[in-house]
Amino acid sequence: MRMGRFLGMLALGLLGSAGLCIADEMPAFWAKSMTNDPATNSYLARTSKPLPDHDAETMRIVTLVKVLGKECRGASVNKKALKAFMKSANYAGIKGKSYDNAVFLTQHSLKYFDYRMLAHLCAGSDYLFGPQGHLAAGLIKTGKGKPRTSYDPRNPYLRIQVGKS
């Protein structure tokens, strides 16, 4: 009888803690590395490194700006600055084999884009695209540094669209 009661209480405790994790926006242990500093934010450091191909780097920047502007709480894309960046980087001129290579390299660099990466990039969006942005300055009006949606540990991966749309 005692063993049955103990197992029942243990099961309720585990279900309760799993429910709390689902209800939270994100795990608390992420907060330590969710900074605007690439020395502590490994996702920010990895994203700050340029891709070997100029067209792929341009495509990755445009893709990240659109994702972060849409998915980060309080953030928005500076459309005028993005349009100017795309024009100066000749985004419309990426065609044919160069386009295919750029899409491949961009998809590969964002291969495992999940909620954790999104949360860390939201926290570092000012470093990447803010007024003194490391990748491109002024493309995002930064917000609160957190994703708009809640964390779902059952489905952490996010689908992102790479390429011209």
Tab-separated table of C-alpha atoms in Angstrom, residues 3-145:
chain	number	residue	atom	x	y	z
A	3	MET	CA	4.677	1.592	-2.258
A	4	GLY	CA	1.581	2.266	-4.393
A	5	ARG	CA	0.980	5.599	-2.695
A	6	PHE	CA	4.664	6.534	-3.093
A	7	LEU	CA	4.628	5.686	-6.818
A	8	GLY	CA	1.388	7.622	-7.274
A	9	MET	CA	2.864	10.696	-5.571
A	10	LEU	CA	6.060	10.369	-7.610
A	11	ALA	CA	4.050	10.182	-10.851
A	12	LEU	CA	2.025	13.269	-9.897
A	13	GLY	CA	5.216	15.130	-9.026
A	14	LEU	CA	6.801	14.281	-12.351
A	15	LEU	CA	3.683	15.269	-14.287
A	16	GLY	CA	3.443	18.501	-12.331
A	17	SER	CA	7.059	19.433	-13.027
A	18	ALA	CA	6.641	18.602	-16.723
A	19	GLY	CA	3.549	20.808	-16.817
A	20	LEU	CA	5.480	23.667	-15.225
A	21	CYS	CA	8.187	23.344	-17.842
A	22	ILE	CA	5.601	23.553	-20.628
A	23	ALA	CA	3.916	26.563	-19.018
A	24	ASP	CA	7.217	28.445	-18.628
A	25	GLU	CA	8.401	30.615	-21.442
A	26	MET	CA	11.771	28.865	-21.418
A	27	PRO	CA	14.002	26.932	-19.045
A	28	ALA	CA	15.536	29.143	-16.367
A	29	PHE	CA	19.077	27.866	-16.937
A	30	TRP	CA	19.105	29.491	-20.403
A	31	ALA	CA	18.966	32.976	-18.857
A	32	LYS	CA	22.653	32.908	-17.909
A	33	SER	CA	23.775	32.632	-21.541
A	34	MET	CA	21.025	34.790	-23.072
A	35	THR	CA	23.111	37.943	-23.273
A	36	ASN	CA	24.059	40.548	-25.836
A	37	ASP	CA	27.700	39.400	-25.578
A	38	PRO	CA	29.169	36.750	-27.911
A	39	ALA	CA	31.642	35.746	-25.172
A	40	THR	CA	28.780	34.242	-23.138
A	41	ASN	CA	26.183	33.628	-25.871
A	42	SER	CA	27.544	30.837	-28.096
A	43	TYR	CA	24.656	31.146	-30.574
A	44	LEU	CA	25.471	34.820	-31.017
A	45	ALA	CA	29.178	34.046	-31.492
A	46	ARG	CA	28.436	31.379	-34.098
A	47	THR	CA	26.003	33.619	-35.991
A	48	SER	CA	28.463	36.537	-35.923
A	49	LYS	CA	31.025	34.604	-37.958
A	50	PRO	CA	30.629	35.413	-41.654
A	51	LEU	CA	29.889	32.710	-44.196
A	52	PRO	CA	32.578	32.085	-46.845
A	53	ASP	CA	30.338	33.235	-49.699
A	54	HIS	CA	29.178	36.880	-49.945
A	55	ASP	CA	25.803	35.957	-51.491
A	56	ALA	CA	25.136	33.340	-48.787
A	57	GLU	CA	26.074	35.833	-46.067
A	58	THR	CA	23.688	38.390	-47.569
A	59	MET	CA	20.911	35.790	-47.729
A	60	ARG	CA	21.567	34.658	-44.157
A	61	ILE	CA	21.440	38.251	-42.879
A	62	VAL	CA	18.139	38.920	-44.667
A	63	THR	CA	16.689	35.619	-43.409
A	64	LEU	CA	17.757	36.269	-39.811
A	65	VAL	CA	16.421	39.830	-39.882
A	66	LYS	CA	13.019	38.622	-41.066
A	67	VAL	CA	12.891	35.791	-38.506
A	68	LEU	CA	14.049	37.904	-35.564
A	69	GLY	CA	11.820	40.832	-36.527
A	70	LYS	CA	8.811	38.508	-36.636
A	71	GLU	CA	9.581	36.069	-33.790
A	72	CYS	CA	11.156	38.301	-31.101
A	73	ARG	CA	8.849	40.061	-28.650
A	74	GLY	CA	8.677	43.804	-29.298
A	75	ALA	CA	11.143	43.688	-32.201
A	76	SER	CA	10.373	44.858	-35.709
A	77	VAL	CA	12.182	45.032	-39.015
A	78	ASN	CA	13.369	48.461	-40.106
A	79	LYS	CA	11.996	47.993	-43.628
A	80	LYS	CA	13.677	51.084	-45.059
A	81	ALA	CA	17.107	50.022	-43.753
A	82	LEU	CA	16.548	46.416	-44.888
A	83	LYS	CA	15.622	47.569	-48.378
A	84	ALA	CA	18.752	49.748	-48.535
A	85	PHE	CA	20.909	46.855	-47.291
A	86	MET	CA	19.444	44.484	-49.868
A	87	LYS	CA	20.052	47.013	-52.642
A	88	SER	CA	23.646	47.698	-51.587
A	89	ALA	CA	24.387	43.968	-51.243
A	90	ASN	CA	22.790	43.245	-54.658
A	91	TYR	CA	20.302	40.782	-53.169
A	92	ALA	CA	18.115	40.904	-56.290
A	93	GLY	CA	21.156	39.979	-58.402
A	94	ILE	CA	21.652	36.595	-56.725
A	95	LYS	CA	20.513	34.198	-59.454
A	96	GLY	CA	21.206	30.823	-60.979
A	97	LYS	CA	23.994	28.729	-59.510
A	98	SER	CA	24.957	31.527	-57.089
A	99	TYR	CA	21.397	31.521	-55.742
A	100	ASP	CA	21.397	27.747	-55.297
A	101	ASN	CA	24.754	27.854	-53.495
A	102	ALA	CA	23.625	30.758	-51.290
A	103	VAL	CA	20.415	28.954	-50.297
A	104	PHE	CA	22.352	25.770	-49.518
A	105	LEU	CA	24.957	27.537	-47.367
A	106	THR	CA	22.300	29.589	-45.572
A	107	GLN	CA	20.180	26.516	-44.859
A	108	HIS	CA	23.255	24.665	-43.638
A	109	SER	CA	24.226	27.509	-41.283
A	110	LEU	CA	20.685	27.544	-39.838
A	111	LYS	CA	20.226	23.763	-39.997
A	112	TYR	CA	19.246	23.175	-36.371
A	113	PHE	CA	17.317	26.395	-35.793
A	114	ASP	CA	15.292	25.715	-32.680
A	115	TYR	CA	13.596	27.630	-29.900
A	116	ARG	CA	16.795	27.776	-27.848
A	117	MET	CA	18.712	29.359	-30.725
A	118	LEU	CA	15.836	31.773	-31.334
A	119	ALA	CA	15.775	32.781	-27.665
A	120	HIS	CA	19.523	33.410	-27.638
A	121	LEU	CA	19.443	35.358	-30.914
A	122	CYS	CA	16.499	37.447	-29.676
A	123	ALA	CA	18.607	38.317	-26.630
A	124	GLY	CA	21.508	39.278	-28.901
A	125	SER	CA	19.575	40.896	-31.737
A	126	ASP	CA	20.869	44.340	-30.771
A	127	TYR	CA	24.451	43.068	-31.119
A	128	LEU	CA	23.722	41.605	-34.568
A	129	PHE	CA	21.381	44.178	-36.119
A	130	GLY	CA	20.935	47.089	-33.706
A	131	PRO	CA	22.247	50.651	-34.208
A	132	GLN	CA	25.881	49.457	-34.087
A	133	GLY	CA	25.062	45.985	-35.402
A	134	HIS	CA	27.948	43.591	-35.920
A	135	LEU	CA	26.483	41.966	-39.047
A	136	ALA	CA	24.446	44.886	-40.389
A	137	ALA	CA	23.569	48.060	-38.513
A	138	GLY	CA	20.041	49.318	-37.954
A	139	LEU	CA	18.063	46.504	-39.576
A	140	ILE	CA	16.034	45.639	-36.471
A	141	LYS	CA	14.320	47.818	-33.924
A	142	THR	CA	15.087	45.625	-30.943
A	143	GLY	CA	12.494	44.655	-28.412
A	144	LYS	CA	12.496	42.766	-25.109
A	145	GLY	CA	15.064	40.129	-26.110
